[in-house]
Coordinates of C-alpha atoms in Angstrom, one line a residue:
X1 CA 129.0 30.9 73.0
X2 CA 128.1 27.2 73.2
X3 CA 126.1 25.8 70.3
X4 CA 124.3 22.6 71.1
X5 CA 122.2 20.1 69.1
X6 CA 119.1 21.3 70.9
X7 CA 119.6 25.0 70.0
X8 CA 116.3 26.9 70.2
X9 CA 114.4 23.9 71.5
X10 CA 116.1 24.0 74.9
X11 CA 113.0 25.4 76.6
X12 CA 110.9 22.6 75.1
X13 CA 113.4 20.0 76.2
X14 CA 113.3 21.5 79.7
X15 CA 109.5 21.4 79.8
X16 CA 109.5 17.9 78.5
X17 CA 112.0 16.9 81.1
X18 CA 109.9 18.4 83.9
X19 CA 106.8 16.5 82.6
X20 CA 108.7 13.3 82.2
X21 CA 110.1 13.4 85.7
X22 CA 106.8 14.6 87.1
X23 CA 104.8 11.8 85.5
X24 CA 107.4 9.2 86.5
X25 CA 108.6 8.4 83.0
X26 CA 112.1 9.4 84.0
X27 CA 113.6 8.8 87.4
X28 CA 115.7 12.0 87.2
X29 CA 117.1 14.6 84.8
X30 CA 120.2 12.7 83.9
X31 CA 118.6 11.7 80.6
X32 CA 119.1 15.3 79.4
X33 CA 122.8 14.7 79.4
X34 CA 122.3 12.0 76.8
X35 CA 120.1 14.1 74.6
X36 CA 121.9 17.5 74.9
X37 CA 125.3 17.6 73.2
X38 CA 127.7 20.4 72.6
X39 CA 128.4 21.0 68.9
X40 CA 130.9 23.9 69.2
X41 CA 132.2 26.4 71.6
X42 CA 133.2 29.9 70.4
X43 CA 135.2 32.2 72.5
X44 CA 135.6 35.9 71.8
X45 CA 138.8 37.2 70.3
X46 CA 140.5 39.0 73.2
X47 CA 142.0 41.8 71.0
X48 CA 138.5 42.7 69.7
X49 CA 136.8 42.9 73.1
X50 CA 138.0 46.4 73.9
X51 CA 136.8 47.6 70.4
X52 CA 133.4 45.9 71.1
X53 CA 133.1 47.8 74.4
X54 CA 133.9 51.1 72.7
X55 CA 131.4 50.5 69.9
X56 CA 128.8 49.5 72.5
X57 CA 129.2 52.8 74.3
X58 CA 128.6 54.6 71.0
X59 CA 125.6 52.5 70.4
X60 CA 124.2 53.5 73.8
X61 CA 124.6 57.2 73.0
X62 CA 122.8 56.7 69.6
X63 CA 119.9 54.9 71.4
X64 CA 119.7 57.8 73.9
X65 CA 119.7 60.4 71.2
X66 CA 117.0 58.4 69.2
X67 CA 114.8 58.2 72.3
X68 CA 115.1 62.0 72.8
X69 CA 114.1 62.6 69.1
X70 CA 111.2 60.2 69.5
X71 CA 110.0 62.0 72.5
X72 CA 110.0 65.3 70.6
X73 CA 108.0 63.8 67.8

């Protein structure tokens, strides 16, 4: 996971960049590189990945069972 200084405003930055280039305020999109900075990069712990996959399969089974119960109700 990459965390940046823009965070949840990435879509707004993209829209602003499109408008800025479209209106001629910016010549290109290179300005985004100056605005958008990586704060941290988090990588998964490899030894936990298999456990996550196993838990996810259990989660999918619970979702399927819940959907069947909801259909019955």
